[in-house]
């Protein structure tokens, strides 16, 4: 029931607990921390090549390639999580404006799900492959899906 790119339950509970604007800020901060992790991981690759430039023992070979492979995995992990969090924040922020009164991020989470059979969970709320979150504007009472 969960999607790798948009865990709807996690997003809905985060928005319910923090409010949309604070959830969005935290998601962007976490995304950029993953980007820093990616860059640091990629930095380990040339460090491994330089630090053990002429390995003579098996232990030096293991250290060299272990550091380089570890850096590559860390870089891949950081980039993957960065993209997931940036896309999650971007897609939800695209729909965070009330269609009636134009208030941005001023809503309460009503319910959420992942199936399109629920009333009001039209294709616009599911074009990312994630689920839908039904929200209600605090100003005018309008309901829509993000």
GROMACS .gro file of N, CA and C in nm:
model
  438
    1UNK      N    1   0.079  -0.119   0.000
    1UNK     CA    2   0.000   0.000   0.000
    1UNK      C    3   0.084   0.126   0.000
    2UNK      N    4   0.209   0.117   0.036
    2UNK     CA    5   0.293   0.235   0.037
    2UNK      C    6   0.372   0.242  -0.092
    3UNK      N    7   0.398   0.363  -0.134
    3UNK     CA    8   0.477   0.389  -0.253
    3UNK      C    9   0.614   0.438  -0.209
    4UNK      N   10   0.716   0.397  -0.279
    4UNK     CA   11   0.851   0.435  -0.241
    4UNK      C   12   0.872   0.585  -0.248
    5UNK      N   13   0.806   0.651  -0.342
    5UNK     CA   14   0.830   0.792  -0.362
    5UNK      C   15   0.740   0.882  -0.278
    6UNK      N   16   0.631   0.832  -0.231
    6UNK     CA   17   0.540   0.917  -0.156
    6UNK      C   18   0.460   0.831  -0.058
    7UNK      N   19   0.513   0.813   0.059
    7UNK     CA   20   0.443   0.739   0.163
    7UNK      C   21   0.332   0.828   0.216
    8UNK      N   22   0.213   0.811   0.164
    8UNK     CA   23   0.101   0.901   0.190
    8UNK      C   24   0.068   0.910   0.339
    9UNK      N   25   0.070   0.799   0.408
    9UNK     CA   26   0.039   0.802   0.551
    9UNK      C   27   0.141   0.885   0.628
   10UNK      N   28   0.267   0.869   0.595
   10UNK     CA   29   0.373   0.945   0.661
   10UNK      C   30   0.359   1.094   0.631
   11UNK      N   31   0.332   1.128   0.507
   11UNK     CA   32   0.315   1.267   0.468
   11UNK      C   33   0.194   1.328   0.538
   12UNK      N   34   0.081   1.258   0.537
   12UNK     CA   35  -0.041   1.310   0.599
   12UNK      C   36  -0.023   1.331   0.749
   13UNK      N   37   0.039   1.236   0.816
   13UNK     CA   38   0.060   1.252   0.961
   13UNK      C   39   0.159   1.365   0.990
   14UNK      N   40   0.260   1.380   0.907
   14UNK     CA   41   0.355   1.491   0.924
   14UNK      C   42   0.287   1.625   0.907
   15UNK      N   43   0.203   1.637   0.806
   15UNK     CA   44   0.130   1.763   0.783
   15UNK      C   45   0.030   1.787   0.895
   16UNK      N   46  -0.037   1.683   0.941
   16UNK     CA   47  -0.134   1.696   1.050
   16UNK      C   48  -0.064   1.742   1.179
   17UNK      N   49   0.053   1.687   1.206
   17UNK     CA   50   0.126   1.717   1.329
   17UNK      C   51   0.192   1.855   1.325
   18UNK      N   52   0.256   1.890   1.212
   18UNK     CA   53   0.336   2.013   1.205
   18UNK      C   54   0.267   2.129   1.136
   19UNK      N   55   0.169   2.100   1.053
   19UNK     CA   56   0.115   2.201   0.964
   19UNK      C   57   0.191   2.193   0.832
   20UNK      N   58   0.129   2.238   0.724
   20UNK     CA   59   0.190   2.217   0.593
   20UNK      C   60   0.322   2.292   0.576
   21UNK      N   61   0.325   2.419   0.614
   21UNK     CA   62   0.444   2.500   0.589
   21UNK      C   63   0.565   2.444   0.663
   22UNK      N   64   0.550   2.409   0.790
   22UNK     CA   65   0.662   2.352   0.866
   22UNK      C   66   0.701   2.216   0.812
   23UNK      N   67   0.602   2.133   0.771
   23UNK     CA   68   0.634   2.003   0.711
   23UNK      C   69   0.715   2.023   0.583
   24UNK      N   70   0.674   2.118   0.501
   24UNK     CA   71   0.742   2.146   0.376
   24UNK      C   72   0.886   2.192   0.401
   25UNK      N   73   0.905   2.283   0.495
   25UNK     CA   74   1.040   2.330   0.528
   25UNK      C   75   1.128   2.215   0.576
   26UNK      N   76   1.076   2.132   0.664
   26UNK     CA   77   1.155   2.020   0.717
   26UNK      C   78   1.188   1.918   0.608
   27UNK      N   79   1.094   1.895   0.518
   27UNK     CA   80   1.120   1.802   0.408
   27UNK      C   81   1.232   1.854   0.319
   28UNK      N   82   1.233   1.984   0.291
   28UNK     CA   83   1.339   2.043   0.211
   28UNK      C   84   1.474   2.040   0.283
   29UNK      N   85   1.473   2.063   0.414
   29UNK     CA   86   1.598   2.056   0.491
   29UNK      C   87   1.654   1.914   0.488
   30UNK      N   88   1.568   1.816   0.511
   30UNK     CA   89   1.612   1.676   0.506
   30UNK      C   90   1.665   1.640   0.368
   31UNK      N   91   1.598   1.689   0.264
   31UNK     CA   92   1.643   1.662   0.127
   31UNK      C   93   1.783   1.717   0.105
   32UNK      N   94   1.808   1.837   0.151
   32UNK     CA   95   1.939   1.897   0.128
   32UNK      C   96   2.047   1.834   0.216
   33UNK      N   97   2.009   1.782   0.331
   33UNK     CA   98   2.106   1.704   0.410
   33UNK      C   99   2.145   1.576   0.337
   34UNK      N  100   2.050   1.515   0.267
   34UNK     CA  101   2.082   1.398   0.186
   34UNK      C  102   2.172   1.436   0.068
   35UNK      N  103   2.154   1.555   0.014
   35UNK     CA  104   2.242   1.601  -0.093
   35UNK      C  105   2.385   1.619  -0.043
   36UNK      N  106   2.399   1.674   0.077
   36UNK     CA  107   2.532   1.687   0.137
   36UNK      C  108   2.593   1.549   0.160
   37UNK      N  109   2.512   1.454   0.206
   37UNK     CA  110   2.560   1.317   0.224
   37UNK      C  111   2.608   1.259   0.092
   38UNK      N  112   2.535   1.284  -0.015
   38UNK     CA  113   2.573   1.238  -0.148
   38UNK      C  114   2.709   1.295  -0.187
   39UNK      N  115   2.726   1.425  -0.169
   39UNK     CA  116   2.852   1.489  -0.208
   39UNK      C  117   2.969   1.440  -0.125
   40UNK      N  118   2.947   1.420   0.004
   40UNK     CA  119   3.054   1.368   0.089
   40UNK      C  120   3.089   1.225   0.050
   41UNK      N  121   2.988   1.146   0.016
   41UNK     CA  122   3.013   1.009  -0.029
   41UNK      C  123   3.093   1.007  -0.158
   42UNK      N  124   3.059   1.094  -0.251
   42UNK     CA  125   3.133   1.101  -0.377
   42UNK      C  126   3.275   1.152  -0.356
   43UNK      N  127   3.294   1.234  -0.253
   43UNK     CA  128   3.428   1.282  -0.220
   43UNK      C  129   3.518   1.170  -0.169
   44UNK      N  130   3.459   1.065  -0.111
   44UNK     CA  131   3.538   0.952  -0.061
   44UNK      C  132   3.605   0.873  -0.175
   45UNK      N  133   3.549   0.880  -0.293
   45UNK     CA  134   3.606   0.803  -0.405
   45UNK      C  135   3.747   0.853  -0.441
   46UNK      N  136   3.767   0.983  -0.470
   46UNK     CA  137   3.904   1.027  -0.498
   46UNK      C  138   3.995   1.021  -0.376
   47UNK      N  139   3.937   1.036  -0.257
   47UNK     CA  140   4.018   1.024  -0.135
   47UNK      C  141   4.074   0.884  -0.126
   48UNK      N  142   3.989   0.783  -0.153
   48UNK     CA  143   4.036   0.645  -0.151
   48UNK      C  144   4.143   0.618  -0.255
   49UNK      N  145   4.129   0.679  -0.370
   49UNK     CA  146   4.229   0.660  -0.476
   49UNK      C  147   4.361   0.725  -0.438
   50UNK      N  148   4.354   0.843  -0.376
   50UNK     CA  149   4.476   0.916  -0.343
   50UNK      C  150   4.543   0.862  -0.217
   51UNK      N  151   4.464   0.830  -0.117
   51UNK     CA  152   4.521   0.787   0.011
   51UNK      C  153   4.596   0.655  -0.002
   52UNK      N  154   4.549   0.569  -0.086
   52UNK     CA  155   4.613   0.439  -0.105
   52UNK      C  156   4.652   0.426  -0.253
   53UNK      N  157   4.732   0.522  -0.301
   53UNK     CA  158   4.763   0.529  -0.444
   53UNK      C  159   4.848   0.413  -0.493
   54UNK      N  160   4.929   0.357  -0.408
   54UNK     CA  161   5.012   0.244  -0.450
   54UNK      C  162   5.003   0.133  -0.345
   55UNK      N  163   4.889   0.062  -0.340
   55UNK     CA  164   4.874  -0.041  -0.236
   55UNK      C  165   4.969  -0.159  -0.260
   56UNK      N  166   5.034  -0.201  -0.154
   56UNK     CA  167   5.128  -0.313  -0.166
   56UNK      C  168   5.078  -0.437  -0.094
   57UNK      N  169   4.998  -0.418   0.009
   57UNK     CA  170   4.948  -0.534   0.083
   57UNK      C  171   4.799  -0.553   0.055
   58UNK      N  172   4.750  -0.669   0.090
   58UNK     CA  173   4.608  -0.699   0.069
   58UNK      C  174   4.521  -0.606   0.154
   59UNK      N  175   4.568  -0.574   0.274
   59UNK     CA  176   4.492  -0.486   0.361
   59UNK      C  177   4.476  -0.347   0.298
   60UNK      N  178   4.580  -0.295   0.234
   60UNK     CA  179   4.572  -0.165   0.168
   60UNK      C  180   4.476  -0.169   0.048
   61UNK      N  181   4.475  -0.282  -0.023
   61UNK     CA  182   4.379  -0.299  -0.134
   61UNK      C  183   4.235  -0.297  -0.081
   62UNK      N  184   4.213  -0.367   0.030
   62UNK     CA  185   4.079  -0.372   0.090
   62UNK      C  186   4.037  -0.233   0.137
   63UNK      N  187   4.129  -0.161   0.200
   63UNK     CA  188   4.098  -0.026   0.247
   63UNK      C  189   4.065   0.067   0.130
   64UNK      N  190   4.147   0.059   0.026
   64UNK     CA  191   4.128   0.147  -0.089
   64UNK      C  192   3.992   0.123  -0.155
   65UNK      N  193   3.967   0.001  -0.192
   65UNK     CA  194   3.842  -0.028  -0.264
   65UNK      C  195   3.721  -0.027  -0.172
   66UNK      N  196   3.741  -0.058  -0.047
   66UNK     CA  197   3.630  -0.047   0.049
   66UNK      C  198   3.586   0.098   0.066
   67UNK      N  199   3.684   0.188   0.077
   67UNK     CA  200   3.653   0.330   0.089
   67UNK      C  201   3.585   0.382  -0.038
   68UNK      N  202   3.633   0.341  -0.153
   68UNK     CA  203   3.575   0.387  -0.279
   68UNK      C  204   3.434   0.331  -0.300
   69UNK      N  205   3.415   0.203  -0.273
   69UNK     CA  206   3.282   0.143  -0.289
   69UNK      C  207   3.185   0.199  -0.186
   70UNK      N  208   3.233   0.216  -0.063
   70UNK     CA  209   3.149   0.277   0.040
   70UNK      C  210   3.107   0.419   0.003
   71UNK      N  211   3.200   0.495  -0.052
   71UNK     CA  212   3.168   0.630  -0.098
   71UNK      C  213   3.065   0.630  -0.210
   72UNK      N  214   3.078   0.535  -0.302
   72UNK     CA  215   2.982   0.525  -0.413
   72UNK      C  216   2.843   0.490  -0.360
   73UNK      N  217   2.835   0.394  -0.267
   73UNK     CA  218   2.705   0.359  -0.209
   73UNK      C  219   2.645   0.476  -0.131
   74UNK      N  220   2.728   0.546  -0.055
   74UNK     CA  221   2.680   0.662   0.019
   74UNK      C  222   2.631   0.771  -0.076
   75UNK      N  223   2.703   0.792  -0.184
   75UNK     CA  224   2.662   0.890  -0.284
   75UNK      C  225   2.530   0.852  -0.349
   76UNK      N  226   2.516   0.725  -0.385
   76UNK     CA  227   2.392   0.679  -0.447
   76UNK      C  228   2.275   0.690  -0.350
   77UNK      N  229   2.294   0.648  -0.226
   77UNK     CA  230   2.189   0.658  -0.124
   77UNK      C  231   2.147   0.803  -0.104
   78UNK      N  232   2.245   0.893  -0.089
   78UNK     CA  233   2.214   1.034  -0.067
   78UNK      C  234   2.139   1.096  -0.183
   79UNK      N  235   2.182   1.064  -0.305
   79UNK     CA  236   2.114   1.119  -0.423
   79UNK      C  237   1.972   1.065  -0.435
   80UNK      N  238   1.954   0.937  -0.410
   80UNK     CA  239   1.822   0.875  -0.417
   80UNK      C  240   1.726   0.939  -0.317
   81UNK      N  241   1.768   0.953  -0.193
   81UNK     CA  242   1.682   1.014  -0.091
   81UNK      C  243   1.659   1.162  -0.117
   82UNK      N  244   1.759   1.231  -0.172
   82UNK     CA  245   1.742   1.371  -0.207
   82UNK      C  246   1.630   1.388  -0.310
   83UNK      N  247   1.636   1.310  -0.416
   83UNK     CA  248   1.536   1.320  -0.522
   83UNK      C  249   1.397   1.286  -0.468
   84UNK      N  250   1.387   1.179  -0.388
   84UNK     CA  251   1.257   1.140  -0.333
   84UNK      C  252   1.197   1.253  -0.248
   85UNK      N  253   1.277   1.313  -0.161
   85UNK     CA  254   1.225   1.419  -0.074
   85UNK      C  255   1.194   1.546  -0.150
   86UNK      N  256   1.275   1.583  -0.247
   86UNK     CA  257   1.248   1.703  -0.326
   86UNK      C  258   1.119   1.686  -0.406
   87UNK      N  259   1.103   1.571  -0.469
   87UNK     CA  260   0.982   1.546  -0.547
   87UNK      C  261   0.860   1.543  -0.456
   88UNK      N  262   0.871   1.481  -0.341
   88UNK     CA  263   0.760   1.476  -0.245
   88UNK      C  264   0.717   1.617  -0.204
   89UNK      N  265   0.812   1.700  -0.169
   89UNK     CA  266   0.780   1.836  -0.128
   89UNK      C  267   0.724   1.918  -0.244
   90UNK      N  268   0.783   1.904  -0.360
   90UNK     CA  269   0.738   1.980  -0.476
   90UNK      C  270   0.596   1.943  -0.517
   91UNK      N  271   0.568   1.812  -0.527
   91UNK     CA  272   0.435   1.769  -0.571
   91UNK      C  273   0.326   1.811  -0.473
   92UNK      N  274   0.353   1.799  -0.345
   92UNK     CA  275   0.251   1.839  -0.247
   92UNK      C  276   0.235   1.990  -0.242
   93UNK      N  277   0.343   2.065  -0.260
   93UNK     CA  278   0.331   2.211  -0.255
   93UNK      C  279   0.258   2.266  -0.377
   94UNK      N  280   0.260   2.193  -0.488
   94UNK     CA  281   0.187   2.235  -0.608
   94UNK      C  282   0.037   2.241  -0.583
   95UNK      N  283  -0.012   2.160  -0.490
   95UNK     CA  284  -0.156   2.151  -0.464
   95UNK      C  285  -0.195   2.208  -0.328
   96UNK      N  286  -0.107   2.285  -0.267
   96UNK     CA  287  -0.133   2.332  -0.131
   96UNK      C  288  -0.211   2.463  -0.125
   97UNK      N  289  -0.248   2.517  -0.238
   97UNK     CA  290  -0.323   2.642  -0.242
   97UNK      C  291  -0.473   2.612  -0.254
   98UNK      N  292  -0.552   2.676  -0.169
   98UNK     CA  293  -0.698   2.656  -0.171
   98UNK      C  294  -0.753   2.702  -0.305
   99UNK      N  295  -0.831   2.616  -0.372
   99UNK     CA  296  -0.886   2.655  -0.501
   99UNK      C  297  -0.992   2.765  -0.492
  100UNK      N  298  -1.049   2.786  -0.373
  100UNK     CA  299  -1.156   2.886  -0.359
  100UNK      C  300  -1.102   3.021  -0.311
  101UNK      N  301  -1.029   3.023  -0.199
  101UNK     CA  302  -0.985   3.152  -0.142
  101UNK      C  303  -0.837   3.181  -0.166
  102UNK      N  304  -0.765   3.087  -0.227
  102UNK     CA  305  -0.625   3.106  -0.267
  102UNK      C  306  -0.528   3.112  -0.148
  103UNK      N  307  -0.568   3.064  -0.030
  103UNK     CA  308  -0.479   3.060   0.086
  103UNK      C  309  -0.380   2.946   0.068
  104UNK      N  310  -0.252   2.974   0.092
  104UNK     CA  311  -0.148   2.873   0.071
  104UNK      C  312  -0.113   2.804   0.203
  105UNK      N  313  -0.129   2.672   0.206
  105UNK     CA  314  -0.085   2.591   0.319
  105UNK      C  315  -0.169   2.605   0.445
  106UNK      N  316  -0.284   2.667   0.437
  106UNK     CA  317  -0.369   2.686   0.554
  106UNK      C  318  -0.485   2.589   0.547
  107UNK      N  319  -0.455   2.464   0.584
  107UNK     CA  320  -0.559   2.361   0.578
  107UNK      C  321  -0.534   2.257   0.685
  108UNK      N  322  -0.638   2.178   0.711
  108UNK     CA  323  -0.630   2.067   0.804
  108UNK      C  324  -0.649   1.938   0.726
  109UNK      N  325  -0.574   1.835   0.763
  109UNK     CA  326  -0.586   1.705   0.698
  109UNK      C  327  -0.713   1.637   0.748
  110UNK      N  328  -0.798   1.594   0.656
  110UNK     CA  329  -0.921   1.524   0.691
  110UNK      C  330  -0.901   1.373   0.687
  111UNK      N  331  -0.852   1.323   0.575
  111UNK     CA  332  -0.830   1.179   0.557
  111UNK      C  333  -0.728   1.161   0.445
  112UNK      N  334  -0.683   1.037   0.426
  112UNK     CA  335  -0.588   1.008   0.320
  112UNK      C  336  -0.603   0.863   0.277
  113UNK      N  337  -0.548   0.830   0.162
  113UNK     CA  338  -0.553   0.694   0.111
  113UNK      C  339  -0.471   0.680  -0.016
  114UNK      N  340  -0.474   0.559  -0.072
  114UNK     CA  341  -0.397   0.534  -0.193
  114UNK      C  342  -0.481   0.483  -0.309
  115UNK      N  343  -0.609   0.456  -0.287
  115UNK     CA  344  -0.693   0.406  -0.396
  115UNK      C  345  -0.771   0.519  -0.458
  116UNK      N  346  -0.790   0.513  -0.589
  116UNK     CA  347  -0.860   0.620  -0.660
  116UNK      C  348  -1.011   0.603  -0.656
  117UNK      N  349  -1.061   0.497  -0.593
  117UNK     CA  350  -1.205   0.472  -0.588
  117UNK      C  351  -1.276   0.564  -0.490
  118UNK      N  352  -1.202   0.630  -0.403
  118UNK     CA  353  -1.263   0.717  -0.303
  118UNK      C  354  -1.310   0.845  -0.371
  119UNK      N  355  -1.426   0.892  -0.330
  119UNK     CA  356  -1.485   1.012  -0.390
  119UNK      C  357  -1.390   1.131  -0.377
  120UNK      N  358  -1.369   1.201  -0.486
  120UNK     CA  359  -1.285   1.320  -0.484
  120UNK      C  360  -1.138   1.292  -0.500
  121UNK      N  361  -1.098   1.169  -0.519
  121UNK     CA  362  -0.956   1.138  -0.534
  121UNK      C  363  -0.922   1.124  -0.681
  122UNK      N  364  -0.959   1.222  -0.757
  122UNK     CA  365  -0.943   1.216  -0.902
  122UNK      C  366  -0.800   1.204  -0.945
  123UNK      N  367  -0.781   1.197  -1.077
  123UNK     CA  368  -0.648   1.173  -1.132
  123UNK      C  369  -0.550   1.284  -1.099
  124UNK      N  370  -0.596   1.406  -1.076
  124UNK     CA  371  -0.507   1.515  -1.042
  124UNK      C  372  -0.432   1.492  -0.912
  125UNK      N  373  -0.491   1.415  -0.822
  125UNK     CA  374  -0.427   1.388  -0.695
  125UNK      C  375  -0.337   1.266  -0.702
  126UNK      N  376  -0.338   1.196  -0.814
  126UNK     CA  377  -0.263   1.072  -0.821
  126UNK      C  378  -0.162   1.069  -0.935
  127UNK      N  379  -0.136   1.182  -0.999
  127UNK     CA  380  -0.048   1.178  -1.114
  127UNK      C  381   0.096   1.148  -1.077
  128UNK      N  382   0.132   1.152  -0.951
  128UNK     CA  383   0.268   1.120  -0.910
  128UNK      C  384   0.284   0.973  -0.877
  129UNK      N  385   0.176   0.897  -0.879
  129UNK     CA  386   0.184   0.757  -0.841
  129UNK      C  387   0.164   0.739  -0.691
  130UNK      N  388   0.154   0.849  -0.615
  130UNK     CA  389   0.133   0.839  -0.472
  130UNK      C  390  -0.014   0.840  -0.439
  131UNK      N  391  -0.045   0.851  -0.313
  131UNK     CA  392  -0.185   0.853  -0.272
  131UNK      C  393  -0.239   0.994  -0.267
  132UNK      N  394  -0.356   1.007  -0.209
  132UNK     CA  395  -0.422   1.135  -0.199
  132UNK      C  396  -0.440   1.171  -0.052
  133UNK      N  397  -0.444   1.299  -0.026
  133UNK     CA  398  -0.470   1.351   0.108
  133UNK      C  399  -0.583   1.452   0.094
  134UNK      N  400  -0.693   1.426   0.162
  134UNK     CA  401  -0.809   1.516   0.159
  134UNK      C  402  -0.788   1.620   0.268
  135UNK      N  403  -0.795   1.749   0.228
  135UNK     CA  404  -0.771   1.858   0.322
  135UNK      C  405  -0.888   1.955   0.318
  136UNK      N  406  -0.900   2.035   0.425
  136UNK     CA  407  -1.006   2.136   0.433
  136UNK      C  408  -0.941   2.269   0.471
  137UNK      N  409  -0.974   2.372   0.395
  137UNK     CA  410  -0.919   2.505   0.418
  137UNK      C  411  -0.968   2.559   0.552
  138UNK      N  412  -0.878   2.621   0.627
  138UNK     CA  413  -0.916   2.679   0.756
  138UNK      C  414  -0.993   2.810   0.739
  139UNK      N  415  -0.973   2.877   0.626
  139UNK     CA  416  -1.038   3.006   0.604
  139UNK      C  417  -1.181   2.992   0.552
  140UNK      N  418  -1.200   2.913   0.446
  140UNK     CA  419  -1.331   2.912   0.379
  140UNK      C  420  -1.402   2.776   0.388
  141UNK      N  421  -1.334   2.673   0.434
  141UNK     CA  422  -1.398   2.543   0.449
  141UNK      C  423  -1.397   2.456   0.323
  142UNK      N  424  -1.338   2.504   0.215
  142UNK     CA  425  -1.328   2.426   0.091
  142UNK      C  426  -1.247   2.299   0.114
  143UNK      N  427  -1.288   2.189   0.049
  143UNK     CA  428  -1.213   2.064   0.058
  143UNK      C  429  -1.158   2.029  -0.078
  144UNK      N  430  -1.036   1.978  -0.081
  144UNK     CA  431  -0.972   1.932  -0.203
  144UNK      C  432  -0.864   1.831  -0.167
  145UNK      N  433  -0.808   1.769  -0.269
  145UNK     CA  434  -0.702   1.670  -0.248
  145UNK      C  435  -0.566   1.727  -0.284
  146UNK      N  436  -0.470   1.691  -0.202
  146UNK     CA  437  -0.332   1.725  -0.238
  146UNK      C  438  -0.256   1.596  -0.260
   0.00000   0.00000   0.00000
